[in-house]
Amino acid sequence: MIQIAPDAPIGSAPSRRAAMPPRHLADLDLPGRQAVIAELGEPAFRAKQISTHYFGRLVRDPERMTDLPSASRDRITEALLPNLLTPVREVACDDGATRKALWRLHDGSLVESVLMGYPDRVTVCISSQAGCGMACPFCATGQAGLTRNLSTAEIVDQAVHLAGVAASGAVAGSPPRLSHVVFMGMGEPLANYSRVVAAVRRLCAPAPEGLGLSQRHVTVSTVGLVPAMRRLADEGLSVTLALSLHAPDDELRDELVPVNQRWKVAEVLDAAWHYAERTGRRVSIEYAMIRDVNDQPWRADLLGRLLAGRLTHVNLIPLNPTPGSRWDASPKPVEREFVRRLRAAGVSTTVRDTRGRDIDGACGQLAAAAVTP
């Protein structure tokens, strides 16, 4: 087995030297924030106050933090609430229920995240890297290459920002509280392992230490970084693991998911079953349906044999269009036959609702196109 460090970039190299942002309270647990407050000569309870504003009230404007003394308010917010994400553009579709946000980071890098409102929940799809080094040829993000890993706070801040949008009532017909987070935006989450795990813990810690989400409402995706998958199984978390498989055979997956050239289908699935066994959580198998590429009946049968009897669920994803792609989504009759064969094998299967396609906010479309702010 080829071993790599879980935080090491894989695939295309960063386009420039990584430049991490200033420290933010979301990078720290509550004791860490208290230590920073103590360095400023302030009482420790100020850490709880500023944390309550950020995580509990979704407030980041110092002028609204009236319980902090005016004489020390600026020092505290400068030390623990630097601006990490500058809004560049927001576009919406689905009558406002789907909103894609483009952010500029402190070093000029661009990332995107998507807010999706449903009658019973609000979900945010967040990015863990600026760009992606996995180089999957059907994914716009993968074709853009990797710029750098995001910090823990840059990851968390996307969710907190968009939780504030939901709380404002801007997503009509949906609850006003963010309930679900999926790490399915830009980047390979497990290639930024330590910061992603820290972000999960921060998102799920009770307020004011964190955002107070249920771990069972958090999904972490991966293209199949086997050592990191096995490491995640031992973290004591109960998040959903989503494996972007896209092909049941090594010959095709080597092309569609280049990291398969390091860890083959059997090894990747073995790591997935290890995660399911250790956590008791069902693994989600993500499978983009690509016309005449991976949608043949025999591939459905092979996938069914690989997954039968396992704690798993298949999400079939109609391929979303990306600029310059030579591939297209499978026809609906082909898609239905694929579903039929998987279900006949006893494998739970659904076709994902493709939200955000009209604004390039659907699966595989996030590319953070540069614009003039």
Short mmCIF file of C-alpha atoms in Angstrom, two decimals:
data_model
loop_
_atom_site.label_atom_id
_atom_site.label_comp_id
_atom_site.label_asym_id
_atom_site.label_seq_id
_atom_site.Cartn_x
_atom_site.Cartn_y
_atom_site.Cartn_z
CA MET A 1 0.00 0.00 0.00
CA ILE A 2 1.19 3.50 -0.80
CA GLN A 3 0.95 5.67 2.28
CA ILE A 4 0.53 9.43 2.21
CA ALA A 5 0.06 12.02 4.91
CA PRO A 6 -3.68 12.72 5.23
CA ASP A 7 -3.12 16.48 4.91
CA ALA A 8 -0.80 16.23 1.92
CA PRO A 9 -2.14 17.62 -1.36
CA ILE A 10 -2.74 14.85 -3.91
CA GLY A 11 -2.98 15.37 -7.62
CA SER A 12 -2.22 18.74 -9.17
CA ALA A 13 0.14 20.97 -7.23
CA PRO A 14 -1.01 24.24 -5.66
CA SER A 15 -0.69 27.16 -8.04
CA ARG A 16 1.08 29.22 -5.39
CA ARG A 17 2.51 28.86 -1.94
CA ALA A 18 -0.17 28.32 0.67
CA ALA A 19 -0.98 31.44 2.67
CA MET A 20 -3.14 30.64 5.66
CA PRO A 21 -5.44 33.27 7.15
CA PRO A 22 -5.14 34.94 10.56
CA ARG A 23 -6.29 33.05 13.64
CA HIS A 24 -10.03 33.06 14.23
CA LEU A 25 -12.07 31.85 17.20
CA ALA A 26 -13.45 28.99 15.07
CA ASP A 27 -9.88 27.64 14.83
CA LEU A 28 -9.88 27.20 18.62
CA ASP A 29 -11.87 25.34 21.22
CA LEU A 30 -13.27 27.34 24.13
CA PRO A 31 -10.17 26.92 26.35
CA GLY A 32 -8.04 28.10 23.43
CA ARG A 33 -10.19 31.22 23.08
CA GLN A 34 -9.94 31.83 26.81
CA ALA A 35 -6.15 31.71 26.54
CA VAL A 36 -6.19 34.38 23.84
CA ILE A 37 -8.50 36.53 25.96
CA ALA A 38 -6.15 36.13 28.92
CA GLU A 39 -3.24 37.32 26.76
CA LEU A 40 -5.25 40.48 26.12
CA GLY A 41 -5.63 41.01 29.86
CA GLU A 42 -9.37 40.41 29.78
CA PRO A 43 -11.40 38.11 32.06
CA ALA A 44 -11.89 34.59 30.70
CA PHE A 45 -15.68 34.91 30.44
CA ARG A 46 -15.21 37.31 27.53
CA ALA A 47 -14.36 34.25 25.42
CA LYS A 48 -17.81 32.84 26.08
CA GLN A 49 -19.43 36.17 25.29
CA ILE A 50 -17.80 36.58 21.89
CA SER A 51 -18.37 32.90 21.10
CA THR A 52 -22.06 33.29 21.91
CA HIS A 53 -22.29 36.18 19.47
CA TYR A 54 -20.61 34.24 16.66
CA PHE A 55 -22.05 30.74 17.09
CA GLY A 56 -25.21 31.36 19.10
CA ARG A 57 -26.51 34.61 17.59
CA LEU A 58 -24.66 34.44 14.24
CA VAL A 59 -23.40 37.99 14.84
CA ARG A 60 -19.95 39.18 13.73
CA ASP A 61 -20.45 42.97 13.78
CA PRO A 62 -18.58 44.37 16.83
CA GLU A 63 -21.07 47.23 17.14
CA ARG A 64 -23.80 44.73 17.96
CA MET A 65 -21.75 43.11 20.74
CA THR A 66 -22.93 45.56 23.35
CA ASP A 67 -22.17 43.27 26.28
CA LEU A 68 -18.46 43.71 25.52
CA PRO A 69 -16.94 46.90 27.01
CA SER A 70 -16.38 49.46 24.26
CA ALA A 71 -12.80 49.98 25.46
CA SER A 72 -11.85 46.37 24.73
CA ARG A 73 -14.36 45.38 22.05
CA ASP A 74 -12.12 46.21 19.10
CA ARG A 75 -9.10 44.42 20.58
CA ILE A 76 -11.11 41.28 21.28
CA THR A 77 -12.75 41.15 17.86
CA GLU A 78 -9.46 41.90 16.10
CA ALA A 79 -7.81 39.01 17.96
CA LEU A 80 -10.60 36.47 17.49
CA LEU A 81 -12.91 37.63 14.69
CA PRO A 82 -10.82 38.68 11.68
CA ASN A 83 -12.72 38.80 8.41
CA LEU A 84 -12.14 35.54 6.56
CA LEU A 85 -14.74 35.50 3.77
CA THR A 86 -15.54 38.51 1.64
CA PRO A 87 -18.77 38.08 -0.34
CA VAL A 88 -18.18 38.49 -4.06
CA ARG A 89 -21.42 37.27 -5.59
CA GLU A 90 -24.58 35.40 -4.65
CA VAL A 91 -26.91 33.83 -7.18
CA ALA A 92 -30.15 31.98 -6.57
CA CYS A 93 -32.54 29.61 -8.31
CA ASP A 94 -35.40 27.29 -7.36
CA ASP A 95 -37.43 30.36 -6.32
CA GLY A 96 -34.68 31.35 -3.91
CA ALA A 97 -34.46 27.97 -2.20
CA THR A 98 -30.98 27.33 -3.62
CA ARG A 99 -28.32 30.01 -3.19
CA LYS A 100 -24.70 29.83 -4.29
CA ALA A 101 -22.20 32.14 -2.60
CA LEU A 102 -18.80 33.03 -4.04
CA TRP A 103 -16.26 34.16 -1.44
CA ARG A 104 -12.87 35.82 -1.78
CA LEU A 105 -10.36 34.74 0.88
CA HIS A 106 -7.68 36.93 2.43
CA ASP A 107 -5.09 35.88 -0.17
CA GLY A 108 -7.39 36.34 -3.16
CA SER A 109 -8.36 32.68 -3.46
CA LEU A 110 -11.98 32.03 -4.43
CA VAL A 111 -14.29 29.38 -2.99
CA GLU A 112 -17.98 28.61 -3.29
CA SER A 113 -20.64 27.18 -1.02
CA VAL A 114 -24.32 26.43 -1.56
CA LEU A 115 -27.36 26.88 0.69
CA MET A 116 -30.30 24.58 -0.03
CA GLY A 117 -33.68 25.01 1.62
CA TYR A 118 -36.25 22.22 1.89
CA PRO A 119 -39.61 22.15 3.70
CA ASP A 120 -38.13 20.19 6.60
CA ARG A 121 -34.47 21.23 6.67
CA VAL A 122 -31.77 23.63 5.53
CA THR A 123 -28.53 22.18 4.19
CA VAL A 124 -25.23 23.89 3.43
CA CYS A 125 -22.69 22.41 1.03
CA ILE A 126 -19.28 23.77 2.01
CA SER A 127 -15.78 23.72 0.55
CA SER A 128 -12.70 22.37 2.31
CA GLN A 129 -10.08 23.48 -0.23
CA ALA A 130 -9.65 26.28 -2.73
CA GLY A 131 -9.78 24.19 -5.87
CA CYS A 132 -9.14 20.46 -5.86
CA GLY A 133 -6.19 18.25 -6.72
CA MET A 134 -8.09 15.05 -7.47
CA ALA A 135 -8.34 15.82 -11.22
CA CYS A 136 -11.57 13.89 -11.88
CA PRO A 137 -12.22 14.72 -15.55
CA PHE A 138 -16.00 15.18 -15.26
CA CYS A 139 -15.77 17.66 -12.34
CA ALA A 140 -15.23 21.39 -12.92
CA THR A 141 -13.54 21.82 -9.55
CA GLY A 142 -11.11 18.98 -10.19
CA GLN A 143 -10.17 20.41 -13.56
CA ALA A 144 -9.29 23.76 -11.97
CA GLY A 145 -6.51 22.27 -9.84
CA LEU A 146 -5.63 22.89 -6.20
CA THR A 147 -4.72 26.29 -4.79
CA ARG A 148 -4.55 25.48 -1.08
CA ASN A 149 -6.23 23.89 1.91
CA LEU A 150 -8.70 26.01 3.84
CA SER A 151 -8.21 26.67 7.53
CA THR A 152 -10.64 25.23 10.05
CA ALA A 153 -12.23 28.64 10.51
CA GLU A 154 -12.55 29.27 6.77
CA ILE A 155 -14.50 26.02 6.53
CA VAL A 156 -16.69 26.74 9.55
CA ASP A 157 -17.28 30.37 8.57
CA GLN A 158 -19.05 29.30 5.37
CA ALA A 159 -21.61 27.41 7.43
CA VAL A 160 -22.00 30.21 9.97
CA HIS A 161 -22.45 32.83 7.25
CA LEU A 162 -25.15 30.81 5.51
CA ALA A 163 -26.78 29.84 8.81
CA GLY A 164 -27.26 33.58 9.23
CA VAL A 165 -28.93 33.75 5.80
CA ALA A 166 -31.32 30.98 6.83
CA ALA A 167 -32.00 32.67 10.17
CA SER A 168 -32.91 35.90 8.37
CA GLY A 169 -35.86 34.13 6.74
CA ALA A 170 -34.41 34.61 3.25
CA VAL A 171 -35.15 30.98 2.30
CA ALA A 172 -38.92 30.99 2.06
CA GLY A 173 -40.71 27.76 2.90
CA SER A 174 -37.81 26.36 4.94
CA PRO A 175 -37.01 26.31 8.65
CA PRO A 176 -34.97 29.31 9.84
CA ARG A 177 -32.22 27.14 11.32
CA LEU A 178 -29.37 25.39 9.54
CA SER A 179 -29.64 21.67 10.28
CA HIS A 180 -27.38 19.80 7.82
CA VAL A 181 -23.85 20.32 6.50
CA VAL A 182 -22.28 18.36 3.65
CA PHE A 183 -18.58 18.55 2.83
CA MET A 184 -19.26 18.21 -0.89
CA GLY A 185 -18.16 21.61 -2.14
CA MET A 186 -14.76 22.40 -3.58
CA GLY A 187 -11.89 20.13 -2.62
CA GLU A 188 -11.25 16.65 -1.26
CA PRO A 189 -12.08 16.89 2.47
CA LEU A 190 -9.84 14.03 3.58
CA ALA A 191 -6.84 15.63 1.84
CA ASN A 192 -7.26 18.43 4.42
CA TYR A 193 -7.87 15.92 7.16
CA SER A 194 -6.99 17.59 10.46
CA ARG A 195 -8.73 20.87 9.65
CA VAL A 196 -11.85 19.15 8.34
CA VAL A 197 -12.15 16.98 11.46
CA ALA A 198 -11.63 20.07 13.63
CA ALA A 199 -14.32 21.86 11.61
CA VAL A 200 -16.74 18.96 12.15
CA ARG A 201 -16.11 19.09 15.88
CA ARG A 202 -16.64 22.86 15.91
CA LEU A 203 -19.86 22.63 13.89
CA CYS A 204 -21.24 19.96 16.22
CA ALA A 205 -20.08 21.31 19.60
CA PRO A 206 -22.90 22.88 21.63
CA ALA A 207 -23.08 26.67 21.56
CA PRO A 208 -21.18 28.74 22.47
CA GLU A 209 -18.23 26.47 21.69
CA GLY A 210 -19.73 25.53 18.33
CA LEU A 211 -22.81 25.65 16.13
CA GLY A 212 -24.63 22.80 17.87
CA LEU A 213 -25.40 20.60 14.84
CA SER A 214 -26.00 16.86 15.16
CA GLN A 215 -23.07 14.76 13.94
CA ARG A 216 -25.61 12.56 12.18
CA HIS A 217 -26.56 15.57 10.06
CA VAL A 218 -23.00 16.06 8.79
CA THR A 219 -21.69 14.26 5.69
CA VAL A 220 -18.01 14.07 4.76
CA SER A 221 -17.25 13.00 1.21
CA THR A 222 -14.12 11.44 -0.25
CA VAL A 223 -12.91 10.03 -3.55
CA GLY A 224 -11.33 7.21 -1.58
CA LEU A 225 -8.21 8.21 0.38
CA VAL A 226 -7.93 4.91 2.17
CA PRO A 227 -5.56 5.79 5.06
CA ALA A 228 -7.64 8.85 5.91
CA MET A 229 -10.89 6.86 5.70
CA ARG A 230 -9.53 4.37 8.20
CA ARG A 231 -8.28 7.17 10.43
CA LEU A 232 -11.72 8.82 10.36
CA ALA A 233 -13.30 5.57 11.56
CA ASP A 234 -11.30 5.90 14.78
CA GLU A 235 -12.22 9.55 15.53
CA GLY A 236 -15.29 8.66 17.58
CA LEU A 237 -17.54 10.64 15.22
CA SER A 238 -20.91 9.57 13.84
CA VAL A 239 -20.90 11.58 10.63
CA THR A 240 -21.98 10.02 7.34
CA LEU A 241 -19.15 8.99 5.04
CA ALA A 242 -19.92 9.53 1.35
CA LEU A 243 -17.70 7.67 -1.08
CA SER A 244 -17.53 9.06 -4.61
CA LEU A 245 -17.18 5.73 -6.43
CA HIS A 246 -18.50 6.44 -9.96
CA ALA A 247 -17.37 3.06 -11.34
CA PRO A 248 -17.37 -0.49 -9.94
CA ASP A 249 -14.37 -1.67 -11.96
CA ASP A 250 -10.75 -0.54 -11.74
CA GLU A 251 -10.26 -0.07 -15.47
CA LEU A 252 -12.88 2.67 -15.71
CA ARG A 253 -12.40 4.13 -12.22
CA ASP A 254 -8.69 4.64 -12.96
CA GLU A 255 -9.86 7.13 -15.60
CA LEU A 256 -12.82 8.74 -13.82
CA VAL A 257 -11.21 8.98 -10.36
CA PRO A 258 -7.42 9.11 -10.84
CA VAL A 259 -6.66 8.40 -7.17
CA ASN A 260 -7.92 4.86 -7.95
CA GLN A 261 -4.50 4.29 -9.46
CA ARG A 262 -3.21 4.29 -5.85
CA TRP A 263 -6.10 2.60 -4.05
CA LYS A 264 -8.21 0.20 -6.08
CA VAL A 265 -11.95 -0.38 -5.78
CA ALA A 266 -11.62 -3.39 -3.47
CA GLU A 267 -9.35 -1.53 -1.06
CA VAL A 268 -11.53 1.58 -1.06
CA LEU A 269 -14.68 -0.41 -0.37
CA ASP A 270 -12.91 -2.37 2.36
CA ALA A 271 -12.10 0.94 4.07
CA ALA A 272 -15.73 2.02 3.66
CA TRP A 273 -17.01 -1.19 5.28
CA HIS A 274 -14.49 -0.69 8.09
CA TYR A 275 -15.98 2.77 8.68
CA ALA A 276 -19.52 1.35 8.72
CA GLU A 277 -18.51 -1.38 11.16
CA ARG A 278 -16.73 0.97 13.56
CA THR A 279 -19.40 3.68 13.54
CA GLY A 280 -22.63 1.83 12.79
CA ARG A 281 -23.29 4.48 10.15
CA ARG A 282 -24.50 3.66 6.66
CA VAL A 283 -21.98 4.60 3.96
CA SER A 284 -23.32 6.62 1.06
CA ILE A 285 -22.03 5.55 -2.36
CA GLU A 286 -22.04 8.47 -4.82
CA TYR A 287 -22.27 7.47 -8.47
CA ALA A 288 -22.47 10.04 -11.30
CA MET A 289 -24.48 8.64 -14.19
CA ILE A 290 -22.51 9.35 -17.40
CA ARG A 291 -24.02 8.45 -20.76
CA ASP A 292 -22.34 5.41 -22.38
CA VAL A 293 -19.44 5.60 -19.90
CA ASN A 294 -20.45 4.00 -16.60
CA ASP A 295 -24.18 3.34 -17.03
CA GLN A 296 -24.14 -0.08 -18.70
CA PRO A 297 -26.40 -2.79 -17.22
CA TRP A 298 -23.42 -5.03 -16.50
CA ARG A 299 -21.86 -2.28 -14.39
CA ALA A 300 -25.10 -1.96 -12.41
CA ASP A 301 -25.00 -5.72 -11.80
CA LEU A 302 -21.34 -5.60 -10.75
CA LEU A 303 -22.00 -2.69 -8.40
CA GLY A 304 -24.94 -4.59 -6.94
CA ARG A 305 -22.74 -7.61 -6.23
CA LEU A 306 -20.09 -5.44 -4.55
CA LEU A 307 -22.59 -3.70 -2.28
CA ALA A 308 -25.16 -6.41 -1.55
CA GLY A 309 -25.56 -7.12 2.15
CA ARG A 310 -23.55 -4.06 3.21
CA LEU A 311 -24.60 -1.10 5.35
CA THR A 312 -24.82 1.27 2.41
CA HIS A 313 -27.03 3.40 0.22
CA VAL A 314 -26.41 4.44 -3.39
CA ASN A 315 -26.99 8.01 -4.55
CA LEU A 316 -27.14 8.08 -8.34
CA ILE A 317 -26.30 11.58 -9.59
CA PRO A 318 -27.35 12.67 -13.08
CA LEU A 319 -24.16 14.14 -14.50
CA ASN A 320 -24.26 17.92 -14.37
CA PRO A 321 -22.93 19.87 -17.36
CA THR A 322 -19.55 21.58 -17.07
CA PRO A 323 -17.83 23.82 -19.63
CA GLY A 324 -15.88 21.87 -22.25
CA SER A 325 -16.94 18.45 -21.00
CA ARG A 326 -17.34 15.75 -23.62
CA TRP A 327 -19.71 13.81 -21.38
CA ASP A 328 -23.43 14.04 -20.74
CA ALA A 329 -25.97 12.60 -18.30
CA SER A 330 -27.41 9.16 -18.88
CA PRO A 331 -30.86 9.06 -20.51
CA LYS A 332 -33.71 8.58 -18.05
CA PRO A 333 -34.61 5.07 -19.27
CA VAL A 334 -31.00 3.99 -18.76
CA GLU A 335 -30.98 5.59 -15.33
CA ARG A 336 -34.20 3.79 -14.36
CA GLU A 337 -32.80 0.43 -15.48
CA PHE A 338 -29.66 1.04 -13.42
CA VAL A 339 -31.82 1.75 -10.38
CA ARG A 340 -33.94 -1.36 -11.03
CA ARG A 341 -30.91 -3.63 -11.18
CA LEU A 342 -29.37 -2.25 -7.99
CA ARG A 343 -32.63 -2.61 -6.10
CA ALA A 344 -33.05 -6.13 -7.45
CA ALA A 345 -29.69 -6.90 -5.84
CA GLY A 346 -31.07 -5.65 -2.52
CA VAL A 347 -29.16 -2.34 -2.57
CA SER A 348 -30.98 0.77 -1.32
CA THR A 349 -30.82 3.28 -4.18
CA THR A 350 -32.15 6.75 -4.94
CA VAL A 351 -31.54 9.34 -7.66
CA ARG A 352 -30.30 12.60 -6.18
CA ASP A 353 -32.39 15.73 -6.58
CA THR A 354 -30.11 17.91 -8.69
CA ARG A 355 -30.39 21.30 -6.99
CA GLY A 356 -28.59 24.39 -8.29
CA ARG A 357 -27.85 23.21 -11.83
CA ASP A 358 -29.11 26.51 -13.28
CA ILE A 359 -26.50 28.47 -11.30
CA ASP A 360 -23.62 26.00 -11.66
CA GLY A 361 -24.12 25.07 -8.03
CA ALA A 362 -24.85 21.37 -8.42
CA CYS A 363 -22.54 18.43 -7.80
CA GLY A 364 -19.35 18.74 -9.85
CA GLN A 365 -20.06 22.29 -11.05
CA LEU A 366 -18.36 24.45 -8.41
CA ALA A 367 -15.44 26.22 -10.07
CA ALA A 368 -15.33 29.65 -8.37
CA ALA A 369 -15.02 31.54 -11.63
CA ALA A 370 -13.12 34.76 -11.11
CA VAL A 371 -15.17 37.92 -11.34
CA THR A 372 -14.53 41.58 -10.69
CA PRO A 373 -15.81 42.36 -7.18
#
